[in-house]
CSV table of C-alpha atoms in Angstrom, one decimal:
chain,number,residue,atom,x,y,z
A,1,UNK,CA,-8.8,21.5,40.1
A,2,UNK,CA,-11.8,19.7,41.6
A,3,UNK,CA,-14.6,19.0,39.2
A,4,UNK,CA,-17.1,21.4,40.8
A,5,UNK,CA,-14.5,24.2,40.9
A,6,UNK,CA,-13.8,23.7,37.3
A,7,UNK,CA,-17.5,23.8,36.2
A,8,UNK,CA,-18.0,27.0,38.3
A,9,UNK,CA,-15.0,28.6,36.6
A,10,UNK,CA,-16.3,27.6,33.1
A,11,UNK,CA,-19.8,29.0,33.7
A,12,UNK,CA,-18.6,32.2,35.5
A,13,UNK,CA,-16.0,32.9,32.7
A,14,UNK,CA,-18.7,32.7,30.1
A,15,UNK,CA,-21.0,35.0,32.2
A,16,UNK,CA,-18.2,37.5,32.7
A,17,UNK,CA,-17.2,37.4,29.1
A,18,UNK,CA,-20.7,38.3,27.8
A,19,UNK,CA,-21.2,40.9,30.6
A,20,UNK,CA,-18.0,42.6,29.6
A,21,UNK,CA,-18.8,42.5,25.9
A,22,UNK,CA,-22.3,43.9,26.5
A,23,UNK,CA,-21.2,46.5,29.1
A,24,UNK,CA,-18.4,47.7,26.7
A,25,UNK,CA,-20.9,47.9,23.9
A,26,UNK,CA,-23.3,50.0,25.8
A,27,UNK,CA,-20.5,52.3,27.0
A,28,UNK,CA,-19.3,52.7,23.4
A,29,UNK,CA,-22.7,54.0,22.3
A,30,UNK,CA,-24.1,57.5,22.9
A,31,UNK,CA,-27.3,57.8,24.9
A,32,UNK,CA,-29.0,58.9,21.7
A,33,UNK,CA,-27.9,55.7,19.9
A,34,UNK,CA,-29.1,53.6,22.8
A,35,UNK,CA,-32.5,55.2,22.6
A,36,UNK,CA,-32.9,54.0,19.0
A,37,UNK,CA,-34.6,50.8,17.9
A,38,UNK,CA,-32.2,47.9,17.4
A,39,UNK,CA,-34.0,47.3,14.1
A,40,UNK,CA,-37.1,49.0,12.6
A,41,UNK,CA,-40.1,48.3,14.9
A,42,UNK,CA,-38.0,46.3,17.4
A,43,UNK,CA,-36.9,46.8,21.0
A,44,UNK,CA,-34.9,50.0,21.7
A,45,UNK,CA,-31.5,49.8,23.3
A,46,UNK,CA,-33.0,51.5,26.3
A,47,UNK,CA,-35.5,48.7,26.8
A,48,UNK,CA,-32.9,46.0,26.4
A,49,UNK,CA,-30.5,47.8,28.8
A,50,UNK,CA,-33.2,48.1,31.4
A,51,UNK,CA,-34.5,44.5,30.7
A,52,UNK,CA,-31.0,43.0,31.2
A,53,UNK,CA,-30.5,45.0,34.5
A,54,UNK,CA,-33.9,43.8,35.8
A,55,UNK,CA,-33.3,40.2,34.8
A,56,UNK,CA,-29.9,40.2,36.4
A,57,UNK,CA,-31.0,42.1,39.5
A,58,UNK,CA,-33.6,39.3,40.1
A,59,UNK,CA,-30.8,36.8,40.4
A,60,UNK,CA,-30.0,38.3,43.9
A,61,UNK,CA,-33.4,37.0,45.2
A,62,UNK,CA,-33.4,33.8,43.1
A,63,UNK,CA,-30.1,32.9,44.7
A,64,UNK,CA,-31.3,33.8,48.3
A,65,UNK,CA,-28.5,36.4,48.5
A,66,UNK,CA,-30.4,39.4,49.7
A,67,UNK,CA,-32.7,42.1,48.5
A,68,UNK,CA,-32.9,43.3,45.0
A,69,UNK,CA,-31.6,46.8,44.2
A,70,UNK,CA,-34.1,47.8,41.5
A,71,UNK,CA,-37.5,46.1,41.7
A,72,UNK,CA,-39.0,49.3,40.4
A,73,UNK,CA,-37.7,48.4,36.9
A,74,UNK,CA,-39.9,45.4,36.5
A,75,UNK,CA,-43.0,47.2,35.4
A,76,UNK,CA,-41.3,48.9,32.4
A,77,UNK,CA,-38.7,46.4,31.5
A,78,UNK,CA,-39.8,42.9,32.6
A,79,UNK,CA,-43.6,42.7,32.9
A,80,UNK,CA,-44.4,44.8,29.8
A,81,UNK,CA,-42.9,45.1,26.3
A,82,UNK,CA,-41.1,48.2,25.0
A,83,UNK,CA,-43.2,51.2,24.2
A,84,UNK,CA,-46.0,50.3,26.7
A,85,UNK,CA,-45.9,53.9,28.1
A,86,UNK,CA,-44.3,53.1,31.5
A,87,UNK,CA,-41.7,55.6,32.9
A,88,UNK,CA,-38.1,54.6,32.1
A,89,UNK,CA,-35.1,56.1,33.9
A,90,UNK,CA,-32.8,58.1,31.6
A,91,UNK,CA,-30.1,56.0,29.8
A,92,UNK,CA,-27.4,57.6,32.0
A,93,UNK,CA,-29.1,56.4,35.1
A,94,UNK,CA,-29.6,52.9,33.6
A,95,UNK,CA,-25.9,52.8,32.8
A,96,UNK,CA,-25.1,53.4,36.5
A,97,UNK,CA,-27.6,50.7,37.6
A,98,UNK,CA,-25.9,48.3,35.2
A,99,UNK,CA,-22.6,48.9,36.9
A,100,UNK,CA,-23.9,48.7,40.5
A,101,UNK,CA,-26.1,45.6,39.9
A,102,UNK,CA,-23.2,43.7,38.4
A,103,UNK,CA,-20.7,44.8,41.0
A,104,UNK,CA,-23.1,43.7,43.7
A,105,UNK,CA,-23.6,40.3,42.0
A,106,UNK,CA,-19.9,39.8,41.6
A,107,UNK,CA,-19.4,40.5,45.3
A,108,UNK,CA,-22.1,37.9,46.2
A,109,UNK,CA,-20.7,35.4,43.7
A,110,UNK,CA,-17.2,35.7,45.1
A,111,UNK,CA,-18.5,34.6,48.5
A,112,UNK,CA,-20.5,31.6,47.3
A,113,UNK,CA,-19.1,28.2,48.2
A,114,UNK,CA,-18.8,25.5,45.5
A,115,UNK,CA,-21.7,23.4,46.9
A,116,UNK,CA,-24.0,26.4,47.0
A,117,UNK,CA,-23.7,26.8,43.2
A,118,UNK,CA,-25.1,23.3,42.9
A,119,UNK,CA,-28.0,23.9,45.3
A,120,UNK,CA,-31.5,25.0,44.1
A,121,UNK,CA,-32.6,28.5,43.3
A,122,UNK,CA,-35.9,29.9,44.5
A,123,UNK,CA,-37.9,29.2,41.4
A,124,UNK,CA,-37.6,25.4,41.8
A,125,UNK,CA,-39.2,23.8,44.8
A,126,UNK,CA,-37.2,21.4,47.1
A,127,UNK,CA,-39.4,18.5,45.8
A,128,UNK,CA,-38.8,19.3,42.1
A,129,UNK,CA,-35.1,19.8,42.8
A,130,UNK,CA,-34.9,16.4,44.3
A,131,UNK,CA,-36.0,15.0,40.9
A,132,UNK,CA,-34.2,17.5,38.7
A,133,UNK,CA,-30.8,18.3,40.4
A,134,UNK,CA,-29.6,20.1,37.2
A,135,UNK,CA,-32.0,23.0,38.1
A,136,UNK,CA,-29.3,24.5,40.3
A,137,UNK,CA,-27.9,28.0,40.6
A,138,UNK,CA,-25.1,27.4,38.2
A,139,UNK,CA,-27.6,26.2,35.6
A,140,UNK,CA,-29.6,29.4,36.0
A,141,UNK,CA,-26.4,31.4,35.5
A,142,UNK,CA,-25.7,29.5,32.3
A,143,UNK,CA,-29.3,30.2,31.1
A,144,UNK,CA,-28.9,33.9,31.9
A,145,UNK,CA,-25.6,34.0,30.0
A,146,UNK,CA,-27.4,32.6,26.9
A,147,UNK,CA,-30.2,35.1,27.4
A,148,UNK,CA,-27.6,37.9,27.6
A,149,UNK,CA,-25.8,36.7,24.5
A,150,UNK,CA,-29.2,36.6,22.7
A,151,UNK,CA,-29.9,40.3,23.4
A,152,UNK,CA,-26.2,41.3,22.9
A,153,UNK,CA,-26.7,40.1,19.3
A,154,UNK,CA,-29.5,42.7,19.0
A,155,UNK,CA,-27.9,45.6,20.8
A,156,UNK,CA,-24.9,45.3,18.5
A,157,UNK,CA,-27.1,46.4,15.7
A,158,UNK,CA,-27.1,49.9,17.2
A,159,UNK,CA,-23.5,50.2,16.3
A,160,UNK,CA,-23.0,52.2,13.1
B,1,UNK,CA,-26.0,11.9,39.7
B,2,UNK,CA,-22.2,12.3,39.6
B,3,UNK,CA,-20.9,15.9,39.3
B,4,UNK,CA,-19.5,15.4,35.8
B,5,UNK,CA,-22.7,13.8,34.5
B,6,UNK,CA,-24.8,16.5,36.0
B,7,UNK,CA,-22.7,19.3,34.4
B,8,UNK,CA,-22.7,17.6,31.0
B,9,UNK,CA,-26.5,17.4,31.2
B,10,UNK,CA,-26.7,21.1,32.0
B,11,UNK,CA,-24.5,22.1,29.1
B,12,UNK,CA,-26.1,19.7,26.6
B,13,UNK,CA,-29.6,20.8,27.6
B,14,UNK,CA,-28.7,24.4,27.0
B,15,UNK,CA,-27.2,23.5,23.6
B,16,UNK,CA,-30.2,21.4,22.6
B,17,UNK,CA,-32.6,24.1,23.7
B,18,UNK,CA,-31.1,26.8,21.5
B,19,UNK,CA,-30.6,24.4,18.6
B,20,UNK,CA,-34.3,23.5,18.7
B,21,UNK,CA,-35.3,27.2,19.0
B,22,UNK,CA,-33.1,28.2,16.1
B,23,UNK,CA,-34.1,25.2,13.9
B,24,UNK,CA,-37.8,25.8,14.6
B,25,UNK,CA,-37.3,29.5,13.8
B,26,UNK,CA,-35.6,28.8,10.4
B,27,UNK,CA,-38.3,26.2,9.6
B,28,UNK,CA,-41.1,28.7,10.4
B,29,UNK,CA,-39.6,31.2,7.9
B,30,UNK,CA,-40.0,31.0,4.1
B,31,UNK,CA,-36.9,30.8,2.0
B,32,UNK,CA,-37.7,34.3,0.8
B,33,UNK,CA,-37.8,35.6,4.4
B,34,UNK,CA,-34.5,33.8,5.2
B,35,UNK,CA,-32.8,35.6,2.2
B,36,UNK,CA,-33.6,39.0,3.7
B,37,UNK,CA,-31.3,41.0,5.8
B,38,UNK,CA,-32.0,40.6,9.6
B,39,UNK,CA,-31.8,44.4,9.8
B,40,UNK,CA,-31.1,47.0,7.2
B,41,UNK,CA,-27.4,46.6,6.1
B,42,UNK,CA,-26.8,43.6,8.3
B,43,UNK,CA,-26.3,39.8,7.7
B,44,UNK,CA,-28.9,38.0,5.8
B,45,UNK,CA,-30.7,34.9,7.3
B,46,UNK,CA,-29.0,32.8,4.6
B,47,UNK,CA,-25.6,33.9,5.8
B,48,UNK,CA,-26.4,33.3,9.4
B,49,UNK,CA,-27.9,29.9,8.6
B,50,UNK,CA,-24.7,28.9,6.6
B,51,UNK,CA,-22.5,30.4,9.3
B,52,UNK,CA,-24.0,28.4,12.1
B,53,UNK,CA,-23.9,25.2,10.1
B,54,UNK,CA,-20.2,25.8,9.3
B,55,UNK,CA,-19.3,26.6,12.9
B,56,UNK,CA,-21.1,23.6,14.2
B,57,UNK,CA,-19.8,21.3,11.5
B,58,UNK,CA,-16.2,22.3,12.6
B,59,UNK,CA,-17.0,20.8,16.1
B,60,UNK,CA,-16.6,17.3,14.6
B,61,UNK,CA,-12.9,18.0,13.9
B,62,UNK,CA,-12.3,20.1,17.0
B,63,UNK,CA,-13.5,17.2,19.1
B,64,UNK,CA,-11.5,14.6,17.1
B,65,UNK,CA,-14.7,12.8,16.2
B,66,UNK,CA,-14.2,12.4,12.5
B,67,UNK,CA,-14.4,14.3,9.2
B,68,UNK,CA,-16.5,17.3,8.7
B,69,UNK,CA,-19.5,17.1,6.4
B,70,UNK,CA,-19.3,20.5,4.8
B,71,UNK,CA,-15.9,22.1,4.7
B,72,UNK,CA,-16.9,23.7,1.4
B,73,UNK,CA,-19.1,26.2,3.3
B,74,UNK,CA,-16.1,27.9,5.0
B,75,UNK,CA,-15.3,30.2,2.2
B,76,UNK,CA,-18.7,31.9,2.0
B,77,UNK,CA,-19.8,31.6,5.6
B,78,UNK,CA,-16.8,31.5,7.9
B,79,UNK,CA,-13.8,33.1,6.3
B,80,UNK,CA,-15.7,36.0,4.6
B,81,UNK,CA,-18.5,38.3,5.6
B,82,UNK,CA,-21.9,38.2,3.9
B,83,UNK,CA,-22.2,39.7,0.4
B,84,UNK,CA,-18.6,38.9,-0.5
B,85,UNK,CA,-19.7,37.3,-3.7
B,86,UNK,CA,-19.0,33.7,-2.9
B,87,UNK,CA,-21.4,31.0,-4.1
B,88,UNK,CA,-24.0,30.0,-1.5
B,89,UNK,CA,-26.1,26.9,-1.7
B,90,UNK,CA,-29.9,27.5,-1.9
B,91,UNK,CA,-31.7,28.0,1.4
B,92,UNK,CA,-33.5,24.7,0.9
B,93,UNK,CA,-30.1,22.9,0.7
B,94,UNK,CA,-28.8,24.7,3.8
B,95,UNK,CA,-31.8,23.6,5.7
B,96,UNK,CA,-31.0,20.0,4.9
B,97,UNK,CA,-27.4,20.5,5.9
B,98,UNK,CA,-28.6,22.0,9.2
B,99,UNK,CA,-30.5,18.8,9.9
B,100,UNK,CA,-27.8,16.4,8.9
B,101,UNK,CA,-25.0,18.2,10.7
B,102,UNK,CA,-26.9,18.4,13.9
B,103,UNK,CA,-28.1,14.7,13.7
B,104,UNK,CA,-24.5,13.7,13.1
B,105,UNK,CA,-23.3,15.8,16.1
B,106,UNK,CA,-26.0,14.3,18.3
B,107,UNK,CA,-24.9,10.8,17.3
B,108,UNK,CA,-21.3,11.6,18.2
B,109,UNK,CA,-22.2,13.3,21.5
B,110,UNK,CA,-24.3,10.3,22.6
B,111,UNK,CA,-21.3,8.1,22.3
B,112,UNK,CA,-18.9,10.4,24.3
B,113,UNK,CA,-17.9,9.3,27.7
B,114,UNK,CA,-18.0,11.7,30.6
B,115,UNK,CA,-14.3,12.0,30.9
B,116,UNK,CA,-14.0,12.8,27.2
B,117,UNK,CA,-16.1,16.0,27.6
B,118,UNK,CA,-13.5,17.2,30.0
B,119,UNK,CA,-10.5,16.4,27.7
B,120,UNK,CA,-9.0,19.0,25.4
B,121,UNK,CA,-10.3,20.0,22.0
B,122,UNK,CA,-7.9,20.4,19.0
B,123,UNK,CA,-7.5,24.1,19.2
B,124,UNK,CA,-5.7,24.0,22.6
B,125,UNK,CA,-2.3,22.3,22.8
B,126,UNK,CA,-1.6,19.6,25.4
B,127,UNK,CA,0.8,22.0,27.1
B,128,UNK,CA,-1.8,24.8,27.4
B,129,UNK,CA,-4.5,22.4,28.5
B,130,UNK,CA,-2.3,21.3,31.3
B,131,UNK,CA,-2.3,24.9,32.6
B,132,UNK,CA,-5.9,25.7,31.6
B,133,UNK,CA,-8.0,22.6,32.2
B,134,UNK,CA,-11.2,24.6,31.7
B,135,UNK,CA,-10.5,24.7,28.0
B,136,UNK,CA,-12.2,21.4,27.4
B,137,UNK,CA,-14.8,20.1,25.0
B,138,UNK,CA,-17.7,20.9,27.2
B,139,UNK,CA,-16.5,24.5,27.6
B,140,UNK,CA,-16.3,24.8,23.8
B,141,UNK,CA,-19.9,23.6,23.6
B,142,UNK,CA,-20.9,26.2,26.1
B,143,UNK,CA,-19.2,28.9,24.0
B,144,UNK,CA,-20.9,27.6,20.9
B,145,UNK,CA,-24.3,27.7,22.7
B,146,UNK,CA,-23.7,31.4,23.5
B,147,UNK,CA,-22.6,32.1,20.0
B,148,UNK,CA,-25.8,30.3,18.7
B,149,UNK,CA,-28.0,32.4,21.1
B,150,UNK,CA,-26.3,35.6,19.9
B,151,UNK,CA,-27.2,34.9,16.3
B,152,UNK,CA,-30.6,33.5,17.2
B,153,UNK,CA,-31.4,37.0,18.6
B,154,UNK,CA,-30.7,38.4,15.2
B,155,UNK,CA,-32.4,35.7,13.1
B,156,UNK,CA,-35.6,36.3,15.1
B,157,UNK,CA,-35.8,39.8,13.5
B,158,UNK,CA,-36.7,38.1,10.2
B,159,UNK,CA,-40.0,37.2,11.8
B,160,UNK,CA,-42.9,39.5,10.8
């Protein structure tokens, strides 16, 4: 296997592993459980579910792949903390968004060429990318995987 | 930058980022705070601190780098869950272990050649590695980074 292909497989495997763990966890919880705080005074499962969907939905634009599916989630789940009073879709709807956003991403990822994974994403300028070639799409996916694992560690506290 | 070097930098940067975040977090907490449960009925900060040290200490052997510093931690922090009644060193001692284990690892990592990161670690056999070349040392480090981020998301709940 060529080096690039091998790295891409390593990073995508880790991403898919944590996506599956987190998706399976949300599916194993009732809507009522997800609406609870993950720990007293901390983020609810609803907030973390919406937050992860919004963060992952943004990847579509960061990777120049197309238009986001759910920019309307940003106000409640990205720009503001939990319990800020913004409207949140019901958990059932968020669970559907989780599925469609990740199916959409998987479709886009399947069509990306190896070189494209090592090209810049939209939050780094061409000039900065010249100096810091590690700030590529694959690196962003690795960061998002760590971010996902971080919140997965909190969502798991909803489990009885 | 050659592909391998670039990818090694990406994975090591992520590892060092979460190590620093978690180390800074533990240092910002009092020993009394660390001894608390991260959420009611869940792992204490002490357990997670010892657990992360033990898991990271094991990397020395998994990478064929030398002898582990603290195999004595395995009973309390790796083989058994929290509150199993095994002796745990005081938090202050664990904080020293955290520093020395990660300094030791950083020294070993600095001397590893690029090719070595893409060689097998000791928990995969040469035969399996032939078929699954992605199960290399760098991949193990990426998995450990996700594991670290997962528990960092829990330790942060100790912060008032």
